[in-house]
Coordinates of C-alpha atoms in Angstrom, one line a residue:
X1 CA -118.1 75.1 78.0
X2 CA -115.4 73.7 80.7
X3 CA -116.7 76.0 83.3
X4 CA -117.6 72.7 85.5
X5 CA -114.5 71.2 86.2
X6 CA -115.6 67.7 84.5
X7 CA -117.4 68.2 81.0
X8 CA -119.3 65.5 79.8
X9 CA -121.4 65.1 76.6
X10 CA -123.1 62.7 74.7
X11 CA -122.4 62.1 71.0
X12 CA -125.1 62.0 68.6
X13 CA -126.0 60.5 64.9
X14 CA -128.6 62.2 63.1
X15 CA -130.9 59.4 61.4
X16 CA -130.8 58.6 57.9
X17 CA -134.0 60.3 56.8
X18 CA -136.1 63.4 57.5
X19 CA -137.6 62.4 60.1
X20 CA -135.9 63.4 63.8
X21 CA -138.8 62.3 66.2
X22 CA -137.3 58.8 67.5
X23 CA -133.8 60.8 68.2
X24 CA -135.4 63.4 69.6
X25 CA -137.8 61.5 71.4
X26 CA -134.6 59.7 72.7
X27 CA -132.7 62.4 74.4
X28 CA -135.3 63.5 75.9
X29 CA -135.4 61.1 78.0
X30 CA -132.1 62.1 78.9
X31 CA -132.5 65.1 79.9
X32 CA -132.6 64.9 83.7
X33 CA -128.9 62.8 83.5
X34 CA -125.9 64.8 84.6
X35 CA -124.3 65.8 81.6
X36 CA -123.2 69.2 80.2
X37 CA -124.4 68.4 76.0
X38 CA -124.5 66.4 72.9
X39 CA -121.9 66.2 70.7
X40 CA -123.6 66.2 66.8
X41 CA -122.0 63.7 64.0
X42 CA -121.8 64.9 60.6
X43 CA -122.9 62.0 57.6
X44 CA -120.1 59.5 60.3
X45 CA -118.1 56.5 58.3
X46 CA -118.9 58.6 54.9
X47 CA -122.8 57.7 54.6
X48 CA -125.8 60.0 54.6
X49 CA -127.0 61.2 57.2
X50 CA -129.7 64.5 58.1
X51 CA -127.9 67.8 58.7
X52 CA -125.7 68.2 61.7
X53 CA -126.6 71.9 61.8
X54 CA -130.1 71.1 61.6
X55 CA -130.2 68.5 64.7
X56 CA -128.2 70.8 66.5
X57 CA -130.9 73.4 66.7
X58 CA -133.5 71.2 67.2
X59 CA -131.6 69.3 69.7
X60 CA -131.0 73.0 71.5
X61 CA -134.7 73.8 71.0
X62 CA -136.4 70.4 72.4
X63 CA -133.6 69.6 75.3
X64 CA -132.2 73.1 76.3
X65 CA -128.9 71.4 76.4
X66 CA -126.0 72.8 74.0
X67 CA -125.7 70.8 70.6
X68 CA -121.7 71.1 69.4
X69 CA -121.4 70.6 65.8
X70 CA -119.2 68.3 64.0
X71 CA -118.1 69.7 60.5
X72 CA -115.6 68.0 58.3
X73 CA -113.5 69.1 55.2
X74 CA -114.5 66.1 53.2
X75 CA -118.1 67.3 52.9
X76 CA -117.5 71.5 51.7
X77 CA -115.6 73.3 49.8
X78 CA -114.0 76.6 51.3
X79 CA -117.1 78.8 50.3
X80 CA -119.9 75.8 52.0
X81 CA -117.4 75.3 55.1
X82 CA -117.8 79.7 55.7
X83 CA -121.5 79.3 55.2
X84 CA -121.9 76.0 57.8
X85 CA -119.9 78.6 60.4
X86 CA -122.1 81.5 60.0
X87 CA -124.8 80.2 59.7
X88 CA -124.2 77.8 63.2
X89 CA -123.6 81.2 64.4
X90 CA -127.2 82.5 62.9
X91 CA -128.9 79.5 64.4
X92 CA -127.1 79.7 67.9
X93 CA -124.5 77.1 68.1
X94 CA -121.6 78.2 69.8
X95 CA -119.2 75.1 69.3
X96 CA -117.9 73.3 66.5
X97 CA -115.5 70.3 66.4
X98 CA -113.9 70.2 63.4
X99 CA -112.3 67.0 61.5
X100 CA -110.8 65.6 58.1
X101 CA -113.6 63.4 58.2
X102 CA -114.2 59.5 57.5
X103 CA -112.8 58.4 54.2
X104 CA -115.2 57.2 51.5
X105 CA -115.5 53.7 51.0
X106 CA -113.7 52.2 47.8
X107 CA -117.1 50.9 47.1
X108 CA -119.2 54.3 46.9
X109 CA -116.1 56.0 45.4
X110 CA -117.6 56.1 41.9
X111 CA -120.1 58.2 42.8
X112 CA -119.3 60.1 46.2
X113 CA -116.6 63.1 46.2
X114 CA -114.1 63.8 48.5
X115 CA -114.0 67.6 48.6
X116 CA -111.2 69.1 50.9
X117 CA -110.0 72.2 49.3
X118 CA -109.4 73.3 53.0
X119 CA -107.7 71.3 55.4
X120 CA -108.2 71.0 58.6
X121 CA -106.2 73.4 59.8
X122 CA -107.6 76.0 58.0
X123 CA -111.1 74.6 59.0
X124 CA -109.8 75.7 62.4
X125 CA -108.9 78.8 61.5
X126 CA -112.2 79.8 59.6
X127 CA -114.3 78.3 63.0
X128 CA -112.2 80.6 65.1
X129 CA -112.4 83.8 62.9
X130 CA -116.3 83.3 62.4
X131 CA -116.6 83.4 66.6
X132 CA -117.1 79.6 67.4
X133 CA -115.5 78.0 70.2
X134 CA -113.4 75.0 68.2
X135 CA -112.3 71.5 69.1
X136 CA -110.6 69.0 67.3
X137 CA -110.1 65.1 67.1
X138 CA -106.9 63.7 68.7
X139 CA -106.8 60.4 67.1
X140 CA -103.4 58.6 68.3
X141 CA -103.5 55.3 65.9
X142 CA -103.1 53.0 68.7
X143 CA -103.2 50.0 66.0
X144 CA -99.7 51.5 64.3
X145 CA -98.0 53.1 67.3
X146 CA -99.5 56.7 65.8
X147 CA -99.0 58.6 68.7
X148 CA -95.8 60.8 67.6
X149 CA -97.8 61.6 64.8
X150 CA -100.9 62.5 66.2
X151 CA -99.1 64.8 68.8
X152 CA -97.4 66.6 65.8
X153 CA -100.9 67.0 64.1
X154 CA -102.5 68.2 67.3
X155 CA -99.7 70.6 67.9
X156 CA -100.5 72.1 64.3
X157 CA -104.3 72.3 65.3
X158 CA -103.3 74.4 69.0
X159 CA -101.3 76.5 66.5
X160 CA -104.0 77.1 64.4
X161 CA -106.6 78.1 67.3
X162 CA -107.9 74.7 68.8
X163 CA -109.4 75.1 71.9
X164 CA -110.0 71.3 73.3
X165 CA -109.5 68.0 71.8
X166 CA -111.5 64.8 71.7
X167 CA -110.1 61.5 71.9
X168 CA -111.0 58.2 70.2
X169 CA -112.4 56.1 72.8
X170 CA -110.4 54.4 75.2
X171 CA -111.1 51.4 76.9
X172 CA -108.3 51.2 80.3
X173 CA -106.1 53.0 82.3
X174 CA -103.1 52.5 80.8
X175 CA -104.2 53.6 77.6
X176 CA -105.8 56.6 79.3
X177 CA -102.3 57.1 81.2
X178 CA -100.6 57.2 77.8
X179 CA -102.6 59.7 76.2
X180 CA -102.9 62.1 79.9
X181 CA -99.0 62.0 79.4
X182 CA -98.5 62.9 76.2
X183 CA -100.9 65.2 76.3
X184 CA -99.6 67.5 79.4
X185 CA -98.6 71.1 78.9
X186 CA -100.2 70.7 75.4
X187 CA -102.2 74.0 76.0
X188 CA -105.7 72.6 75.2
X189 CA -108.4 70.6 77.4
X190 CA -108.4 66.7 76.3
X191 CA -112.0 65.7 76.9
X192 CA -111.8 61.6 76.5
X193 CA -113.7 59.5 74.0
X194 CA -115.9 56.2 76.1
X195 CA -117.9 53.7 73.3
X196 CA -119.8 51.2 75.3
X197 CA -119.5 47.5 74.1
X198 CA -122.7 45.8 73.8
X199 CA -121.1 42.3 72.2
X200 CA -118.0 40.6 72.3
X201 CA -118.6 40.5 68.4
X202 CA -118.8 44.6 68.7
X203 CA -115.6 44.8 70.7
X204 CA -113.7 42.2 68.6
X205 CA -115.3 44.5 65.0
X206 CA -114.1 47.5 67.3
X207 CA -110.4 45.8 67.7
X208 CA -109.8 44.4 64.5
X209 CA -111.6 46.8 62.0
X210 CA -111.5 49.8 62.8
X211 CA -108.9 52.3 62.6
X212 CA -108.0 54.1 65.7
X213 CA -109.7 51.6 68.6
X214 CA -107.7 49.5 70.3
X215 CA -109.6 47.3 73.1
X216 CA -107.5 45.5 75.4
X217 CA -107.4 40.9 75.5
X218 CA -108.1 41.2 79.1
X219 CA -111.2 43.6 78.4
X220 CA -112.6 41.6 75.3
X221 CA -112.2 38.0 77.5
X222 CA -114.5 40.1 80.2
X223 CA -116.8 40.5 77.3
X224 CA -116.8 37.0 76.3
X225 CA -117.5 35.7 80.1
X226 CA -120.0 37.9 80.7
X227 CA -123.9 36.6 81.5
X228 CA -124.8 40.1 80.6
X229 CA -122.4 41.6 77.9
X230 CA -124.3 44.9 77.8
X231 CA -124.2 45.2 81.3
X232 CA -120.6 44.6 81.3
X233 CA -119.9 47.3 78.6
X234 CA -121.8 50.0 80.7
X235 CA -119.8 48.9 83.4
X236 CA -116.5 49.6 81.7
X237 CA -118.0 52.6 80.9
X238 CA -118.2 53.8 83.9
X239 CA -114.6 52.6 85.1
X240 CA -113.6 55.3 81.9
X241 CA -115.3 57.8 83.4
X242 CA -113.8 57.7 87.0
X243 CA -110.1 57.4 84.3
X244 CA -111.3 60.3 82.5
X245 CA -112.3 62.3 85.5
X246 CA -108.4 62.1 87.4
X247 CA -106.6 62.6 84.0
X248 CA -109.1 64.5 81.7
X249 CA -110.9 68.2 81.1
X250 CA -114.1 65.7 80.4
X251 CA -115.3 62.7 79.0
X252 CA -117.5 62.5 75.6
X253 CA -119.5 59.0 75.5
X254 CA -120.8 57.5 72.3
X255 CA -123.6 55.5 73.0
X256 CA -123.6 52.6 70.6
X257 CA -126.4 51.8 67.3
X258 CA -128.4 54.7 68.8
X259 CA -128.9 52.6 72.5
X260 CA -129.1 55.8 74.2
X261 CA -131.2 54.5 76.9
X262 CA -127.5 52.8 78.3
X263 CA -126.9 56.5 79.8
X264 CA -129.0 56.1 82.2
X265 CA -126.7 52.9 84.0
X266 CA -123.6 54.8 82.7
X267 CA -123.9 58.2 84.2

């Protein structure tokens, strides 16, 4: 990884059942695109979801692309998190990105457990040790002026062995400058997080509930004026991208409610 000068991947959510044919069956239609490889989401917003180390290798097997697993503290204890490293290792994943993880809703707290007897900067530590190339989330809390913060904690992850970070997604170049600056002479690559809007309901839901997305009035009135909101989602997707490639190590998209077939008008 980050031998092209521009690294792009595609994140991925496993489905919530046994059965991987329609997400398989999915990116391999996007196989041809020019992209370097997924990005895997472990059980994302604290739901079920299949194995991330599973879907990696049969990601790796079906596409011959690279599969980077996610891995978060909230799911493992200390002795699961050592077994999820070597056995990615077993199984031929090279890369891990690793994360506190979503929080559990208050809702499903009565009978979900938060585990996190590591943190995440041990997490780092244990990915490095085991022979994994490791990234981490750089997740700047745009919504509370986070970003002092989030540089602290990002400086703790380079300490502890982080080798690239991922950002939440950003939606225009001023946001992108902010986080280029901040970021210089950090030591690590910054690869840039893109989330196509579909709706102007799904940028508003974006804006206003969700922690750590900020989009922009002027992009969510585009949205609204649109004839073809979709359309104009992919299209800001690819104004990130030419952002991401002046400022950035790379750009990791996230294609939206499993609408992978939008890579195709993005990339």
């Amino acid at each position: 990884m980050f031998k092209e000068s521009f690294v792009v991947t595609v994140e991925v959510v496993p489905p919530d059942g046994p059965d991987p044919e329609k997400v398989l069956s999915a990116l391999d239609s996007l196989a041809t695109l020019p992209f370097y490889g997924f990005s895997v989401a472990t059980n994302p917003v604290a739901k079920p979801r299949m194995s991330a180390m599973a879907l990696c290798t049969m990601i790796q097997q079906r596409t011959k692309k690279p599969a980077i697993l996610h891995l978060t503290t909230r799911d493992h204890n200390r002795l699961s998190l050592q077994g999820e490293l070597w056995g990615a290792r077993a199984l031929g994943v090279t890369t891990v990105m690793v994360a506190t993880g979503d929080f559990v809703a208050l809702k499903d707290r009565g009978n979900t457990t938060t585990v996190r007897d590591a943190d995440v900067y041990r997490l780092v530590r244990m990915a490095r040790e085991a022979g994994l190339r490791t990234g981490v989330v750089f997740d700047t809390h745009p919504e509370k002026n986070g970003l002092a913060r989030a540089l602290d904690h990002l400086r703790r992850k380079v300490a502890a062995g982080a080798q690239f970070a991922v950002t939440q997604p950003v939606y225009d170049e001023p946001g992108a400058d902010t986080i280029a600056e901040a970021t210089r002479g950090i030591g690590i690559p910054v690869i840039m997080g893109i989330l196509p809007l579909r709706t102007p309901r799904h940028a508003e839901f974006l804006h206003t509930r969700v922690a750590g997305i900020t989009v922009p009035d002027m992009l969510r009135q585009r949205m609204n004026s649109a004839a073809d909101s979709v359309a104009e989602g992919a299209a800001n997707a690819r104004e990130m991208i030419d952002a991401a490639r002046n400022r950035f190590a790379g750009a990791c998209i996230m294609p939206p409610f499993d609408h992978y077939e939008i890579m195709a008008d993005i990339l």
